[in-house]
Backbone as a chain_set.jsonl record, in Angstrom:
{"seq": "XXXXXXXXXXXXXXXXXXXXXXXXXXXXXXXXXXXXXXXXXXXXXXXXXXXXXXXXXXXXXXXXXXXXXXXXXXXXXXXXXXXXXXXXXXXXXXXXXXXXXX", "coords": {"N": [[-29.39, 50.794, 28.594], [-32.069, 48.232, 28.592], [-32.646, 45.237, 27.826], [-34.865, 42.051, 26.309], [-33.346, 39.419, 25.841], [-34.772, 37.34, 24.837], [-37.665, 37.535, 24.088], [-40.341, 36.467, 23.403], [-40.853, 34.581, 25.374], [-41.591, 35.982, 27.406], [-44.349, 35.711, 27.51], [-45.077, 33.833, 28.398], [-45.297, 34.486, 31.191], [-47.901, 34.664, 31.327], [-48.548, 32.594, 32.203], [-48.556, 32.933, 35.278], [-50.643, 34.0, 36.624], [-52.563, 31.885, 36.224], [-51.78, 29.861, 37.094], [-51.791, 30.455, 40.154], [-54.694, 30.914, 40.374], [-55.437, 28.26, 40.036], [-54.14, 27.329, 42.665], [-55.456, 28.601, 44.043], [-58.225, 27.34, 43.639], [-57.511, 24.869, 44.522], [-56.871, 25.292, 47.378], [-59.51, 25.753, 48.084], [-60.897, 23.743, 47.516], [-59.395, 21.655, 49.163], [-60.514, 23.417, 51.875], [-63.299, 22.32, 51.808], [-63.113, 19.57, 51.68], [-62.202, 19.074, 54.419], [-63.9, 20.344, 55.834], [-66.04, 18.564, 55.639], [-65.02, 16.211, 57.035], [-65.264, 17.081, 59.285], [-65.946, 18.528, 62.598], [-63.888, 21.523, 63.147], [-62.668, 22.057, 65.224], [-62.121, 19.176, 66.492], [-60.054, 18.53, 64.089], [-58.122, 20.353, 64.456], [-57.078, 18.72, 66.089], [-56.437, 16.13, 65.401], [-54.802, 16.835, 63.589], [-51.995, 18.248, 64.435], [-49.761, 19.797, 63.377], [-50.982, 21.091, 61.48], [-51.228, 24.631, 59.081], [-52.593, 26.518, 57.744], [-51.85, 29.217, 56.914], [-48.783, 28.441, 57.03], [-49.295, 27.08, 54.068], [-50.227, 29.147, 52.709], [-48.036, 30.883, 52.288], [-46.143, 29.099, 51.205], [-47.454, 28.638, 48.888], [-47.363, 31.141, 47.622], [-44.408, 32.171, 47.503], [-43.668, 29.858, 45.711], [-45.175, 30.773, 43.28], [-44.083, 33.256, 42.909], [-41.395, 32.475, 42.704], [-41.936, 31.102, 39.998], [-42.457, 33.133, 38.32], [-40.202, 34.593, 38.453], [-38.309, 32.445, 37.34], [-39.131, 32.251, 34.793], [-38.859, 34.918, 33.71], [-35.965, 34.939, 33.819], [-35.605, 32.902, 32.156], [-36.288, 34.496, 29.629], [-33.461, 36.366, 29.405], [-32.657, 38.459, 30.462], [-30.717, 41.659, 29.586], [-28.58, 44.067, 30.061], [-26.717, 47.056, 29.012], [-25.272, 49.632, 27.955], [-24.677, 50.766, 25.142], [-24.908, 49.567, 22.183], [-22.262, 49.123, 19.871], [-20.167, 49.176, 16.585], [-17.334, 47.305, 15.486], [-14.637, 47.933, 13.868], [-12.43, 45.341, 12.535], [-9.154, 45.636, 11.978], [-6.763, 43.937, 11.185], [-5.109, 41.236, 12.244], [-3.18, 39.178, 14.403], [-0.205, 36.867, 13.992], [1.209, 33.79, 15.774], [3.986, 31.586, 15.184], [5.191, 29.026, 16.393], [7.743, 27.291, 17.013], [9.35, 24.523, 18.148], [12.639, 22.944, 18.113], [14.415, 21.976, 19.757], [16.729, 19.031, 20.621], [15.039, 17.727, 21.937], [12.596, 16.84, 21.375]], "CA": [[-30.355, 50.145, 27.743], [-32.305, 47.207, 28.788], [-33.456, 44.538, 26.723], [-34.69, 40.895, 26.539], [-32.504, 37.827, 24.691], [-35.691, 36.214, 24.232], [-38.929, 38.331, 23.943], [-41.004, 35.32, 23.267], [-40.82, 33.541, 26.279], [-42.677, 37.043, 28.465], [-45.493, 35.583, 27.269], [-45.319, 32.578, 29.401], [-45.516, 35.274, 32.388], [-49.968, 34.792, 31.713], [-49.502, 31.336, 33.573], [-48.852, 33.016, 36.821], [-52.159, 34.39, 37.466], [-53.677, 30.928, 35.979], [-51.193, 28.846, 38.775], [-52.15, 31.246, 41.11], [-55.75, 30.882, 40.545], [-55.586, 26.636, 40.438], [-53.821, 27.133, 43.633], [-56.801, 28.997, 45.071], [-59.099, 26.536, 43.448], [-56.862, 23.432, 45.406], [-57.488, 25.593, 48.769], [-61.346, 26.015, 48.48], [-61.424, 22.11, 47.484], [-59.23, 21.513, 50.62], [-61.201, 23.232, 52.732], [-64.555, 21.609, 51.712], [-62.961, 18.454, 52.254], [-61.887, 19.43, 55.527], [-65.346, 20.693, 56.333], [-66.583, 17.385, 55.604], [-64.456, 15.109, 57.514], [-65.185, 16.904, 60.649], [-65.504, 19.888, 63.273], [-63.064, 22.161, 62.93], [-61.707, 21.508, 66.634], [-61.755, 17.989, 65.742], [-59.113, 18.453, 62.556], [-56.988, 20.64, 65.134], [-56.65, 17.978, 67.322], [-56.053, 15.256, 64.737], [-53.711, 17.455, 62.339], [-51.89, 19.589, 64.902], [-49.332, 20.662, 62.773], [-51.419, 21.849, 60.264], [-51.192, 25.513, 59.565], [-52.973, 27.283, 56.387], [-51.389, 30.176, 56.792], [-47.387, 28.314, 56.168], [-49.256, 26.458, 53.173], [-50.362, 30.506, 51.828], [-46.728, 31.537, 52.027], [-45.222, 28.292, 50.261], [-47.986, 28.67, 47.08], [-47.062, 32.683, 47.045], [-43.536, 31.901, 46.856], [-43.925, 28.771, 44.376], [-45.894, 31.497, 42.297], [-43.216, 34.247, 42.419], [-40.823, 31.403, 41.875], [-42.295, 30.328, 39.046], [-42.211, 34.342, 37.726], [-38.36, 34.766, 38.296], [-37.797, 31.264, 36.546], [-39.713, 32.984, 33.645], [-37.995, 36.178, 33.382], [-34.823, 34.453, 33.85], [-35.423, 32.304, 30.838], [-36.245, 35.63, 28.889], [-32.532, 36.543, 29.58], [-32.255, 40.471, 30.742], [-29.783, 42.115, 29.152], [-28.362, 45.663, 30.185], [-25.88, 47.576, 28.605], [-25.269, 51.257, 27.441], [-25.139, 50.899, 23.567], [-23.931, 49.047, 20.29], [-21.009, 49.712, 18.941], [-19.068, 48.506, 15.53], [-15.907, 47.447, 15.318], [-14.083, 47.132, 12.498], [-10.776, 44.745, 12.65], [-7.852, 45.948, 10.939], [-5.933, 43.122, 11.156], [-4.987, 40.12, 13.162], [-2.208, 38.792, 14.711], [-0.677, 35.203, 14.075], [2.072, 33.488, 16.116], [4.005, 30.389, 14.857], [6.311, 28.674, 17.628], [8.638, 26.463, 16.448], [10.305, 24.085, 18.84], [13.764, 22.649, 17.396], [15.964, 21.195, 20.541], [16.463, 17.824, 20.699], [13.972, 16.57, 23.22], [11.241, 17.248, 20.552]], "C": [[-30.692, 48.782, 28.341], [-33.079, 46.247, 28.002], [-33.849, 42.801, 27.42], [-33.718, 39.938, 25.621], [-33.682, 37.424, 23.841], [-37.119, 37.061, 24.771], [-40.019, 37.071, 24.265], [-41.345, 34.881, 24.808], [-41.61, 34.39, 27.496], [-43.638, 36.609, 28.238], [-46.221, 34.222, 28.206], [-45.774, 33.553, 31.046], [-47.162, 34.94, 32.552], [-49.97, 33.5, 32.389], [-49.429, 31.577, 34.874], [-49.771, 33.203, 37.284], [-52.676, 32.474, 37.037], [-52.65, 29.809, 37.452], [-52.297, 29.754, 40.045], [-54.013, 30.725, 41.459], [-56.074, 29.286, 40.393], [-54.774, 26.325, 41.736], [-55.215, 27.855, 44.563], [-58.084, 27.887, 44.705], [-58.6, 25.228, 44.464], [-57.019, 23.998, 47.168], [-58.651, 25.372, 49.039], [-61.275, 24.713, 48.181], [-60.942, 21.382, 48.518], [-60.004, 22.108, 51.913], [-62.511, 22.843, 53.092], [-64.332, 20.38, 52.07], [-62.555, 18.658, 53.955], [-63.216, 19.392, 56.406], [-66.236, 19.135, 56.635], [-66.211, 15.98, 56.408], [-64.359, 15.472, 58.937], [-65.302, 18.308, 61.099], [-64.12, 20.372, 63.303], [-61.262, 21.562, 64.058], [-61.065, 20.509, 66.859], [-60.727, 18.101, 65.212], [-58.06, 18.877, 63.524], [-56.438, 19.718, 65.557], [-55.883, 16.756, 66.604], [-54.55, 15.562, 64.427], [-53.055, 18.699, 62.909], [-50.705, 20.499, 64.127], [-49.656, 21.51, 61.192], [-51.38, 23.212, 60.023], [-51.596, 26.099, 57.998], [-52.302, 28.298, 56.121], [-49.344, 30.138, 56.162], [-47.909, 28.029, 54.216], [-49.716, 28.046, 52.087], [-48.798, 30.625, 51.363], [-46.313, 30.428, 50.972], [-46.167, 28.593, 49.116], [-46.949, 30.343, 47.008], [-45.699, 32.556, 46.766], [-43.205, 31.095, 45.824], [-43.937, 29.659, 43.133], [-44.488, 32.827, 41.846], [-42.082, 33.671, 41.86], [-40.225, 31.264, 40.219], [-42.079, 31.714, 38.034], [-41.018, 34.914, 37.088], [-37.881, 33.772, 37.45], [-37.801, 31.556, 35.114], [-38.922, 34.026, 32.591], [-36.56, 35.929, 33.311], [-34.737, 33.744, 32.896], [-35.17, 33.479, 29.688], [-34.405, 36.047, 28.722], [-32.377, 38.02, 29.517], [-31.048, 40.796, 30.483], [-29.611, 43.701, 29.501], [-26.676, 45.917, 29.854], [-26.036, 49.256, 28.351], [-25.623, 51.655, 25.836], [-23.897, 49.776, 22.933], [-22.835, 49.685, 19.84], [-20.222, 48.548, 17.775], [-17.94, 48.312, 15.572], [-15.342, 47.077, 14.733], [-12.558, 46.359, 12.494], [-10.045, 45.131, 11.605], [-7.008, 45.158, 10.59], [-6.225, 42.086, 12.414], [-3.539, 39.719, 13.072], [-2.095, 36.679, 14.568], [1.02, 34.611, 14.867], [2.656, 32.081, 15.908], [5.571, 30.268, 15.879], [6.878, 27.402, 17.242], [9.317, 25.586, 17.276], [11.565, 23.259, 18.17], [14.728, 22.133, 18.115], [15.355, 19.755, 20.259], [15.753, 16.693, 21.1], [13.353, 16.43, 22.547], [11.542, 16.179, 19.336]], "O": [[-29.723, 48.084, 28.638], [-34.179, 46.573, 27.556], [-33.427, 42.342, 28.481], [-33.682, 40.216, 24.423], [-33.706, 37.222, 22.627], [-37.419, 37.057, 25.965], [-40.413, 36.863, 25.412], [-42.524, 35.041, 25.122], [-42.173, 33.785, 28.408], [-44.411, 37.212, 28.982], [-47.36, 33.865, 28.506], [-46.577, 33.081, 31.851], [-47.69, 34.936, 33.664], [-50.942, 33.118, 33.04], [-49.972, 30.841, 35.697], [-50.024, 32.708, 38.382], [-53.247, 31.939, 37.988], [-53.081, 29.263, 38.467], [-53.378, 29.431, 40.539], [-54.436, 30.295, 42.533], [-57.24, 29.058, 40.716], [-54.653, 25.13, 42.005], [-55.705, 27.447, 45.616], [-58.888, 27.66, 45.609], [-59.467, 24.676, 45.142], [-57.248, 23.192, 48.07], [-58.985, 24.845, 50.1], [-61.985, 24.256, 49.076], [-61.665, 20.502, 48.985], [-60.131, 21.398, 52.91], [-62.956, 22.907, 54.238], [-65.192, 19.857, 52.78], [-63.093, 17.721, 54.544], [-63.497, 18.66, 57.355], [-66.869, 18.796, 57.635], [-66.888, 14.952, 56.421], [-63.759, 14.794, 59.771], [-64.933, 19.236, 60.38], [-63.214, 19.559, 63.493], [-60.1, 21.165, 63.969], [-59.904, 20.468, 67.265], [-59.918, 17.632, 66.013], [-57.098, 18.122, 63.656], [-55.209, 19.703, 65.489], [-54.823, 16.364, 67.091], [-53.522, 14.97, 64.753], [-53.199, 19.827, 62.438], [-50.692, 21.725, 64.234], [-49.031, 22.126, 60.329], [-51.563, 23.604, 61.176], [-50.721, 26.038, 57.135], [-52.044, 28.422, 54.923], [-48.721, 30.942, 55.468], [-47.271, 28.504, 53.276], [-49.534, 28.016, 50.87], [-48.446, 30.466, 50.195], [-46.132, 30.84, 49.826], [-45.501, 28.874, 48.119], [-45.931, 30.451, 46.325], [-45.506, 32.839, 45.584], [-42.443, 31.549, 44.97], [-43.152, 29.554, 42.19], [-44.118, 33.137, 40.713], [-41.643, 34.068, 40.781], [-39.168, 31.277, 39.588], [-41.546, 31.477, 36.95], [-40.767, 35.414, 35.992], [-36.964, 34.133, 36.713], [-36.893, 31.284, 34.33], [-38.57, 34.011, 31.412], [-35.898, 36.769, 32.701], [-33.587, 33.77, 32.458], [-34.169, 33.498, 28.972], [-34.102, 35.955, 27.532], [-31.985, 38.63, 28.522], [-30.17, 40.24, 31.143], [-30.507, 44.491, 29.2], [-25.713, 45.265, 30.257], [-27.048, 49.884, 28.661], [-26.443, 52.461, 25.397], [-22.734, 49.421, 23.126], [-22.753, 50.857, 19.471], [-19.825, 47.415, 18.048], [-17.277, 49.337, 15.732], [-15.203, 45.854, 14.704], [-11.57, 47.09, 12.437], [-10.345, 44.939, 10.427], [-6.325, 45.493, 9.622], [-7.141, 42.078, 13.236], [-2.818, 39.827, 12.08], [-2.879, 35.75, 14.763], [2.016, 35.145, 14.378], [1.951, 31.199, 16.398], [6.544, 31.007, 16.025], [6.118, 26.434, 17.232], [10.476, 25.982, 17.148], [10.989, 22.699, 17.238], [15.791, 21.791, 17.596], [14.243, 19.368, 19.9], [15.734, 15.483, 20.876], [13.001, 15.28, 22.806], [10.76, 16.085, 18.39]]}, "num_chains": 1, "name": "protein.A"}
């Protein structure tokens, strides 16, 4: 059986697409500025360790990240089943110390 702790909180899962999609909005506004501040060849030469393609991978992980952080709040629970258990009793132990050191 698998369950959540906390149902509620799957619902936070709808901001990944909206990150996701203000991270594609912060690309297309980076590369208009980009565009604007110069030939391409130019920017290489300036900004050589620039590389669009690491700054894809770090949002996509951020984003899945941000998914697992989610689902991990939810708290996944797996088990087999419920069961009752009724106590019959209880145990009680009383310890007495009585030498002299005490």
């Amino acid at each position: 059986m698998f369950r959540f702790s906390h149902d509620i909180a799957l619902y936070a899962l709808a901001l990944v697409p909206l990150v996701i999609l203000l991270f594609w909005w912060n690309a297309r506004w980076r590369r208009k500025a980009m565009a604007r501040l110069g030939d391409s060849a130019v920017l290489e030469a300036i900004i050589p360790l620039y590389s669009p393609a690491r700054r894809r991978w770090k949002r996509a992980l951020q984003a899945i990240a941000l998914g697992l952080i989610i689902i991990g709040i939810a708290n996944p629970q797996v088990g087999t089943k419920y069961e009752e258990v009724k106590r019959k009793g209880f145990e009680l132990m009383i310890c007495l110390d009585v030498s002299n050191s005490m």
